[in-house]
Amino acid sequence: MMEIAYQPRIDSEIESLVERINPPRVCVDNDSDPECTLIKVDSANKYGILLDMVQVLADLDLVISKCYISSDGEWFMDVFHVTDQLGNKLTDRSLILYIQQAICSSRTGGITKEMQSNLKREVQQRHVSTEHTAFEITGINRPGLLSEISAVLSDIGCHVTAAVAWTHHERAAMVIYLEDGFNGGPIIDPIRTAQVKDHLDTVMEAHHRVGDVSHVVVRVVEAKGAPVGWAHTERRLHELMYGEGDYDNCFDCDCFGDRCDALWRGRCERIHVTIEACNGYSMVNVKCRDRPKLLFDTVCALKELQFVVFHAVAGAKGSTAEQEYFIRKKNGCTLETEVQRERLRHCLVAAISRRASQGLKLEIRTENKMGLLSDVTRVVRENGLSITRAEMCTQGEIAVGSFYVTDVNGGETDPNAVEAVVRELGGAVVSAVGMMPTRMGSTSDSVEQNKAKSSIGRLFWSKLERLSTSIRSL
């Protein structure tokens, strides 16, 4: 029998009043744990707030080594164990103040420029200012696609100020931010916008097979300076990839969870997802190789599928990450059929796989100029390499970017081809390194393997009790 949890309808004005009476409380604690900073959040609950909080931490490139989440009823209590990329605690007072303000503002109106200006470091938010026009592109991937797109944009006088491109399961999704290369500023003239869109449509439709579909969507800046449908770029890329159906045939490991010994030895590259009923929830357990932004990607996938996370525990054991979520659909239903569970498994595997790019990482830092993205991608393509993921942005007179490359068949790169790319790009290439699994945990694998054999779910309720005690002390 299907379990349904009926929830009362709450008027938006009453919800807003509750938020004003009970604003979020964010405590940044450097005393409780000798190795990391604890960020404790206590607030009235709201759908999607978990993703907003994780996004704030992800945009700061902070490492979330563990987290405990509880949001039953109209209240939530979360604790995140975080460090910087070097494994150090957060001691910069401007950074701590920014985190507190940013998490609180995620409920009200977003992060302001004033908040960012008070921070003594750059916030790597995955979107750019409203001074540019965003073009969203999706379709079938092929070697050299980003090179073709950037070349066309350069030819018609468009300056790429930022671009993020993902590829997965023969699909490609990109968000490219442009300004007029001749006059500067966003491309807001309808005729000019239509011209750019037509050129991009032509590139995407070239070499199409029967039944292939591609889309080019323009997000133009309004007169007030706020973009239409503006969204966090990486969240939007997840949505675009999901819309492309890249989760089809995304299978997890055949050896589920604890039965895959290779996973705990750090040798299994597959993703493990198990789903079962538990105390009125659907309990989702995810195990895979650890990497940055893993928590963001899985929470983003659950939000896209309209699941509500009521409780969760996540952490890393050596090179292996484990996450356990207690969820229901937004309408209160749990997952009752194998078809529903299989679809969620596929979507989680896809969300985790999209960012787990294989190949060589080329880091670029050079002078910002018209046609730069076209030049870089052309050199990569002409040397027989293919870009699997890319991110580039401009910072004043400087442009920085990361390009993940393989051979045209998705295999390892030829050292001679890489050497030729570095030589042709001159001093623009800062580094060229092979991708290695990222280890967020510092505990020895051999010690942790035995502990890992028990489900996080069996320990969750005791963790939740400790969490509640910690939050009350805020």
XYZ file of C-alpha atoms in Angstrom:
474
model
C 0.000 0.000 0.000
C 1.344 3.410 -0.945
C 2.429 5.573 1.990
C 1.294 9.182 1.713
C 2.184 11.899 4.197
C -0.381 14.669 3.947
C 1.017 18.126 4.557
C -1.007 21.254 5.370
C -1.193 23.990 2.794
C 0.671 27.039 4.044
C -0.186 30.476 2.702
C 2.839 32.242 1.200
C 2.298 35.338 3.371
C 2.207 33.208 6.523
C 5.349 31.393 5.373
C 7.077 34.739 4.815
C 5.995 35.893 8.291
C 7.410 32.725 9.860
C 10.733 33.347 8.097
C 10.881 36.938 9.365
C 10.075 35.870 12.911
C 12.522 32.952 12.772
C 15.429 33.997 10.524
C 18.167 31.396 9.968
C 20.824 31.114 12.638
C 24.251 30.211 11.298
C 27.010 29.326 13.738
C 30.589 28.822 12.520
C 32.337 26.690 15.139
C 36.119 26.216 15.148
C 36.330 24.737 18.657
C 34.357 21.474 18.586
C 36.477 19.593 16.029
C 40.291 19.683 15.902
C 40.461 19.094 12.137
C 37.615 21.047 10.557
C 35.180 23.920 10.957
C 31.564 23.114 11.821
C 28.880 25.191 10.148
C 25.591 24.739 12.020
C 22.355 26.033 10.521
C 19.044 26.235 12.367
C 15.997 27.717 10.630
C 12.391 27.451 9.548
C 12.195 24.918 6.727
C 11.580 25.690 3.066
C 11.650 23.487 -0.011
C 15.025 23.688 -1.759
C 16.884 25.389 1.099
C 19.310 22.461 1.486
C 20.537 22.848 -2.083
C 20.884 26.611 -1.608
C 23.100 26.089 1.456
C 25.268 23.433 -0.194
C 25.585 25.715 -3.218
C 26.991 28.538 -1.061
C 29.724 26.237 0.251
C 30.413 24.716 -3.187
C 30.821 28.144 -4.783
C 33.521 28.904 -2.221
C 35.322 25.690 -3.239
C 35.136 24.433 0.336
C 35.521 20.727 1.106
C 32.528 19.203 2.920
C 33.995 16.153 4.640
C 30.842 15.253 6.611
C 27.333 16.548 7.081
C 24.250 15.714 9.154
C 20.862 16.923 7.967
C 17.440 16.842 9.592
C 14.387 18.768 8.375
C 11.240 16.985 9.526
C 8.246 19.236 10.130
C 8.611 22.981 9.609
C 12.160 23.248 10.945
C 15.567 22.091 9.806
C 18.877 21.568 11.588
C 22.029 20.945 9.556
C 25.712 20.602 10.409
C 28.493 20.712 7.798
C 32.122 19.770 8.551
C 34.231 21.857 6.158
C 37.816 22.827 5.370
C 39.502 24.749 2.609
C 41.131 22.943 -0.321
C 44.348 22.503 1.694
C 42.529 20.839 4.585
C 42.720 23.862 6.887
C 39.997 25.264 9.110
C 38.220 28.458 8.099
C 39.820 31.305 10.054
C 39.355 34.294 7.732
C 36.749 36.445 9.493
C 35.546 37.969 6.221
C 34.945 34.447 4.867
C 33.065 33.393 8.004
C 30.886 36.523 7.846
C 30.217 35.921 4.155
C 29.097 32.320 4.795
C 26.709 33.468 7.515
C 25.253 36.225 5.339
C 25.100 34.123 2.165
C 23.251 31.216 3.792
C 20.731 33.596 5.330
C 20.264 35.533 2.090
C 19.655 32.337 0.109
C 16.136 32.382 1.574
C 15.374 36.011 0.812
C 16.921 37.515 -2.280
C 20.260 35.972 -3.068
C 23.840 37.112 -2.573
C 24.427 40.816 -3.145
C 27.460 42.502 -4.705
C 28.041 44.299 -1.405
C 28.392 40.964 0.380
C 30.880 39.761 -2.218
C 32.890 42.986 -2.052
C 33.382 42.556 1.710
C 34.944 39.143 1.179
C 38.737 39.172 0.907
C 38.788 36.520 -1.773
C 36.965 35.741 -4.987
C 33.724 33.760 -4.860
C 33.741 31.178 -7.642
C 30.019 31.422 -8.224
C 28.962 29.420 -11.231
C 27.324 32.325 -12.975
C 28.440 35.761 -14.118
C 27.078 39.273 -13.842
C 23.946 40.502 -15.530
C 26.073 42.463 -18.008
C 26.072 39.532 -20.410
C 23.618 37.471 -22.417
C 23.413 33.746 -21.756
C 22.948 31.162 -24.516
C 22.025 27.626 -23.481
C 22.941 24.917 -25.970
C 22.064 21.216 -25.815
C 22.327 18.387 -28.311
C 24.314 15.373 -29.483
C 28.006 15.645 -28.692
C 30.742 15.168 -31.272
C 34.512 15.816 -31.338
C 35.264 19.485 -31.994
C 31.750 20.743 -31.173
C 32.880 23.446 -28.730
C 35.527 24.537 -31.233
C 32.921 24.912 -33.985
C 30.593 26.897 -31.725
C 33.278 29.257 -30.450
C 34.635 29.817 -33.966
C 31.202 30.861 -35.243
C 30.711 33.224 -32.305
C 34.083 34.830 -32.966
C 33.326 35.198 -36.684
C 30.077 37.097 -36.015
C 31.651 39.451 -33.483
C 30.577 37.912 -30.163
C 32.982 37.973 -27.237
C 32.729 34.976 -24.895
C 33.054 36.267 -21.319
C 32.362 32.905 -19.682
C 31.489 29.397 -20.784
C 30.785 26.081 -19.091
C 30.365 22.894 -21.130
C 29.576 19.351 -19.986
C 29.427 16.151 -22.015
C 27.950 12.845 -20.912
C 26.550 9.787 -22.695
C 26.914 11.331 -26.157
C 25.060 14.475 -25.038
C 26.428 17.978 -24.635
C 25.117 20.903 -22.626
C 26.643 24.374 -22.527
C 25.925 27.756 -21.047
C 27.852 30.490 -22.849
C 27.820 34.136 -21.759
C 28.347 36.698 -24.496
C 28.781 40.389 -24.968
C 28.804 42.332 -28.207
C 32.375 42.284 -29.477
C 31.923 45.547 -31.359
C 29.928 47.737 -28.967
C 30.376 45.908 -25.654
C 27.594 45.083 -23.217
C 24.888 42.435 -23.501
C 23.349 41.422 -26.813
C 19.789 42.636 -26.311
C 18.782 43.716 -29.806
C 16.208 41.128 -31.009
C 17.574 41.061 -34.561
C 21.156 40.577 -33.369
C 20.071 37.928 -30.876
C 18.155 36.026 -33.563
C 21.219 36.176 -35.830
C 23.444 34.622 -33.163
C 20.843 31.958 -32.404
C 20.492 31.054 -36.097
C 24.238 30.556 -36.436
C 24.340 28.351 -33.340
C 21.363 26.332 -34.579
C 23.215 25.719 -37.846
C 26.285 24.411 -36.011
C 24.226 22.129 -33.798
C 22.196 20.718 -36.681
C 25.251 19.919 -38.795
C 26.046 16.175 -38.969
C 22.711 15.343 -37.309
C 21.439 11.832 -37.571
C 17.780 11.014 -38.096
C 15.881 11.718 -34.889
C 18.603 13.858 -33.281
C 17.334 17.000 -31.565
C 19.235 20.085 -30.434
C 18.175 23.265 -28.676
C 19.557 26.784 -28.411
C 17.852 28.977 -25.804
C 18.643 32.640 -25.222
C 18.388 34.277 -21.815
C 18.454 38.020 -22.395
C 19.059 40.718 -19.804
C 16.032 42.863 -19.011
C 16.170 46.649 -18.904
C 16.396 46.604 -15.095
C 19.516 44.475 -15.275
C 17.986 41.253 -13.982
C 18.079 38.348 -16.414
C 15.005 36.440 -17.442
C 14.996 33.023 -15.755
C 18.484 33.569 -14.354
C 19.852 30.463 -12.674
C 23.006 29.105 -11.141
C 24.964 27.783 -14.112
C 25.884 24.356 -12.742
C 22.361 23.777 -11.470
C 21.136 24.749 -14.913
C 23.561 22.325 -16.601
C 22.185 19.498 -14.470
C 18.680 20.479 -15.581
C 19.712 20.650 -19.240
C 21.422 17.253 -19.131
C 18.413 15.737 -17.399
C 16.181 17.245 -20.081
C 18.385 15.591 -22.693
C 17.786 12.203 -21.064
C 21.477 11.529 -20.427
C 20.445 9.268 -17.530
C 19.186 6.572 -19.909
C 21.238 3.405 -19.481
C 23.228 4.902 -16.579
C 23.675 1.753 -14.528
C 25.230 1.492 -11.103
C 27.572 -1.276 -9.973
C 26.149 -4.822 -10.110
C 27.635 -5.507 -6.653
C 25.430 -3.375 -4.440
C 26.852 -1.472 -1.501
C 28.815 -3.469 1.061
C 29.132 -6.531 -1.188
C 31.535 -4.715 -3.512
C 34.876 -5.263 -1.773
C 36.698 -3.490 -4.602
C 34.915 -0.246 -3.669
C 36.287 -0.243 -0.136
C 39.748 -1.063 -1.432
C 39.516 2.029 -3.641
C 39.581 0.014 -6.866
C 35.964 0.166 -8.033
C 35.179 3.124 -10.263
C 31.483 2.286 -10.460
C 28.743 4.121 -8.574
C 26.646 2.156 -6.064
C 23.057 3.228 -5.372
C 20.571 1.253 -3.255
C 17.010 2.284 -2.396
C 14.719 0.713 0.186
C 11.775 1.619 2.401
C 12.598 2.766 5.919
C 10.191 4.119 8.573
C 7.951 5.956 6.138
C 10.783 7.217 3.935
C 12.642 5.975 0.891
C 16.210 5.451 2.064
C 18.781 6.116 -0.655
C 22.370 5.012 -0.123
C 25.097 6.214 -2.487
C 28.703 4.982 -2.501
C 31.308 6.040 -5.041
C 34.758 7.503 -5.467
C 35.059 10.751 -3.549
C 35.523 14.041 -5.394
C 34.812 17.766 -4.977
C 31.182 18.940 -5.207
C 29.797 15.418 -4.929
C 27.247 16.475 -2.306
C 26.110 19.396 -4.459
C 25.566 17.143 -7.484
C 23.514 14.517 -5.644
C 21.367 17.073 -3.787
C 20.850 18.919 -7.073
C 19.608 15.710 -8.714
C 17.141 15.048 -5.885
C 15.825 18.609 -6.111
C 15.448 18.331 -9.905
C 13.361 15.186 -9.415
C 11.239 16.994 -6.790
C 12.343 14.943 -3.816
C 12.460 16.398 -0.315
C 15.409 15.396 1.859
C 14.168 14.954 5.429
C 17.294 13.431 6.948
C 20.749 12.695 5.586
C 24.269 11.749 6.577
C 27.256 12.058 4.256
C 30.964 11.516 4.675
C 34.163 10.132 3.191
C 36.162 7.075 4.216
C 39.531 7.355 2.580
C 38.907 7.687 -1.146
C 35.319 6.415 -0.902
C 32.333 8.678 -0.275
C 29.080 7.466 1.253
C 25.812 9.378 1.430
C 22.486 8.270 2.841
C 19.255 10.210 2.283
C 15.799 9.715 3.768
C 13.460 11.211 1.189
C 9.900 11.527 -0.036
C 8.457 13.093 -3.147
C 7.335 16.689 -2.790
C 3.742 15.430 -2.677
C 4.598 13.247 0.328
C 4.790 9.887 -1.490
C 7.594 7.382 -1.196
C 9.028 5.231 -3.998
C 6.794 2.196 -4.206
C 7.638 0.518 -7.511
C 10.863 -0.869 -8.907
C 10.407 1.333 -11.990
C 10.449 4.457 -9.785
C 13.482 3.251 -7.864
C 15.359 2.313 -11.022
C 14.741 5.736 -12.550
C 16.085 7.482 -9.446
C 19.148 5.218 -9.459
C 19.851 6.078 -13.089
C 19.417 9.816 -12.444
C 21.768 9.796 -9.448
C 24.414 7.868 -11.364
C 24.123 10.385 -14.218
C 24.362 13.395 -11.894
C 27.516 12.013 -10.272
C 29.082 10.972 -13.594
C 28.618 14.291 -15.399
C 31.351 16.055 -13.471
C 33.628 13.025 -13.067
C 35.522 13.799 -16.250
C 38.293 11.522 -17.387
C 41.407 12.553 -19.232
C 43.966 15.297 -18.983
C 43.247 18.657 -17.354
C 44.648 21.718 -19.096
C 44.601 24.870 -16.998
C 44.728 28.115 -18.945
C 45.594 31.600 -17.753
C 46.244 34.312 -20.312
C 45.267 37.747 -21.567
C 41.554 38.241 -22.150
C 40.935 38.895 -25.820
C 38.330 38.496 -28.518
C 38.229 34.940 -29.900
C 40.285 33.383 -27.101
C 37.971 30.395 -26.588
C 37.987 29.794 -30.339
C 41.802 29.833 -30.426
C 42.199 27.410 -27.513
C 39.602 24.900 -28.690
C 40.892 25.031 -32.278
C 44.409 24.095 -31.164
C 43.021 21.225 -29.099
C 40.917 19.945 -32.029
C 43.689 20.272 -34.618
C 45.950 18.086 -32.495
C 43.468 15.218 -32.439
C 42.087 15.797 -28.937
C 38.491 16.099 -27.777
C 37.139 18.278 -24.946
C 34.918 16.401 -22.476
C 34.345 19.276 -20.059
C 35.332 22.923 -20.038
C 34.990 26.009 -17.915
C 36.329 29.445 -18.772
C 35.713 32.911 -17.383
C 37.220 36.376 -17.603
C 38.510 38.384 -14.669
C 39.106 41.874 -15.999
C 42.051 41.709 -18.373
C 42.764 38.064 -17.539
C 41.018 34.909 -18.749
C 41.267 31.618 -16.836
C 39.894 28.211 -17.681
C 40.080 24.450 -17.296
C 39.730 22.032 -20.209
C 39.482 18.246 -19.776
C 40.704 16.437 -22.880
C 40.885 12.882 -24.223
C 41.596 11.453 -27.651
C 38.676 11.539 -30.092
C 37.525 8.099 -28.924
C 37.491 9.056 -25.245
C 40.770 7.297 -24.480
C 44.048 8.483 -23.040
C 45.748 11.460 -24.625
C 48.838 11.109 -26.783
C 51.749 12.827 -24.945
C 53.002 14.209 -28.258
C 49.594 15.781 -28.952
C 49.520 17.350 -25.488
C 53.037 18.680 -25.953
C 51.995 20.214 -29.276
C 48.967 21.908 -27.661
C 51.097 23.363 -24.868
C 53.674 24.567 -27.374
C 51.130 26.206 -29.684
C 49.310 27.935 -26.842
C 52.593 29.291 -25.522
C 52.551 30.570 -21.967
C 48.755 30.312 -21.733
C 48.896 26.774 -20.318
C 49.547 26.923 -16.584
C 49.485 23.155 -16.043
C 48.649 19.899 -17.786
C 47.950 17.059 -15.367
C 46.172 13.714 -15.532
C 42.940 13.479 -13.542
C 43.307 11.533 -10.301
C 40.582 10.638 -7.785
C 40.285 13.282 -5.076
C 40.603 12.168 -1.466
C 38.622 14.302 0.923
C 38.943 12.067 3.970
C 42.197 11.819 5.913
C 41.515 8.550 7.757
C 43.371 5.397 6.744
C 41.412 3.096 4.416
C 42.411 -0.037 6.324
C 41.027 1.315 9.594
C 37.807 2.585 8.060
C 36.853 -0.420 5.931
C 35.452 -2.422 8.836
C 33.452 0.554 10.105
C 32.051 1.094 6.627
C 30.338 -2.278 6.561
C 27.378 -1.069 8.599
C 24.725 1.157 6.996
C 24.759 4.803 7.923
C 21.023 4.437 8.386
C 21.535 2.182 11.406
C 23.570 4.919 13.058
C 21.496 7.851 11.864
C 19.051 8.258 14.698
C 21.821 8.464 17.319
C 23.616 10.996 15.101
C 20.398 12.969 14.807
C 20.107 13.158 18.585
C 23.624 14.561 18.805
C 22.812 16.982 15.986
C 19.774 18.306 17.828
C 21.867 18.835 20.964
C 24.514 20.729 19.001
C 21.946 22.968 17.344
C 20.286 23.856 20.627
C 23.605 25.226 21.843
C 23.712 27.852 19.081
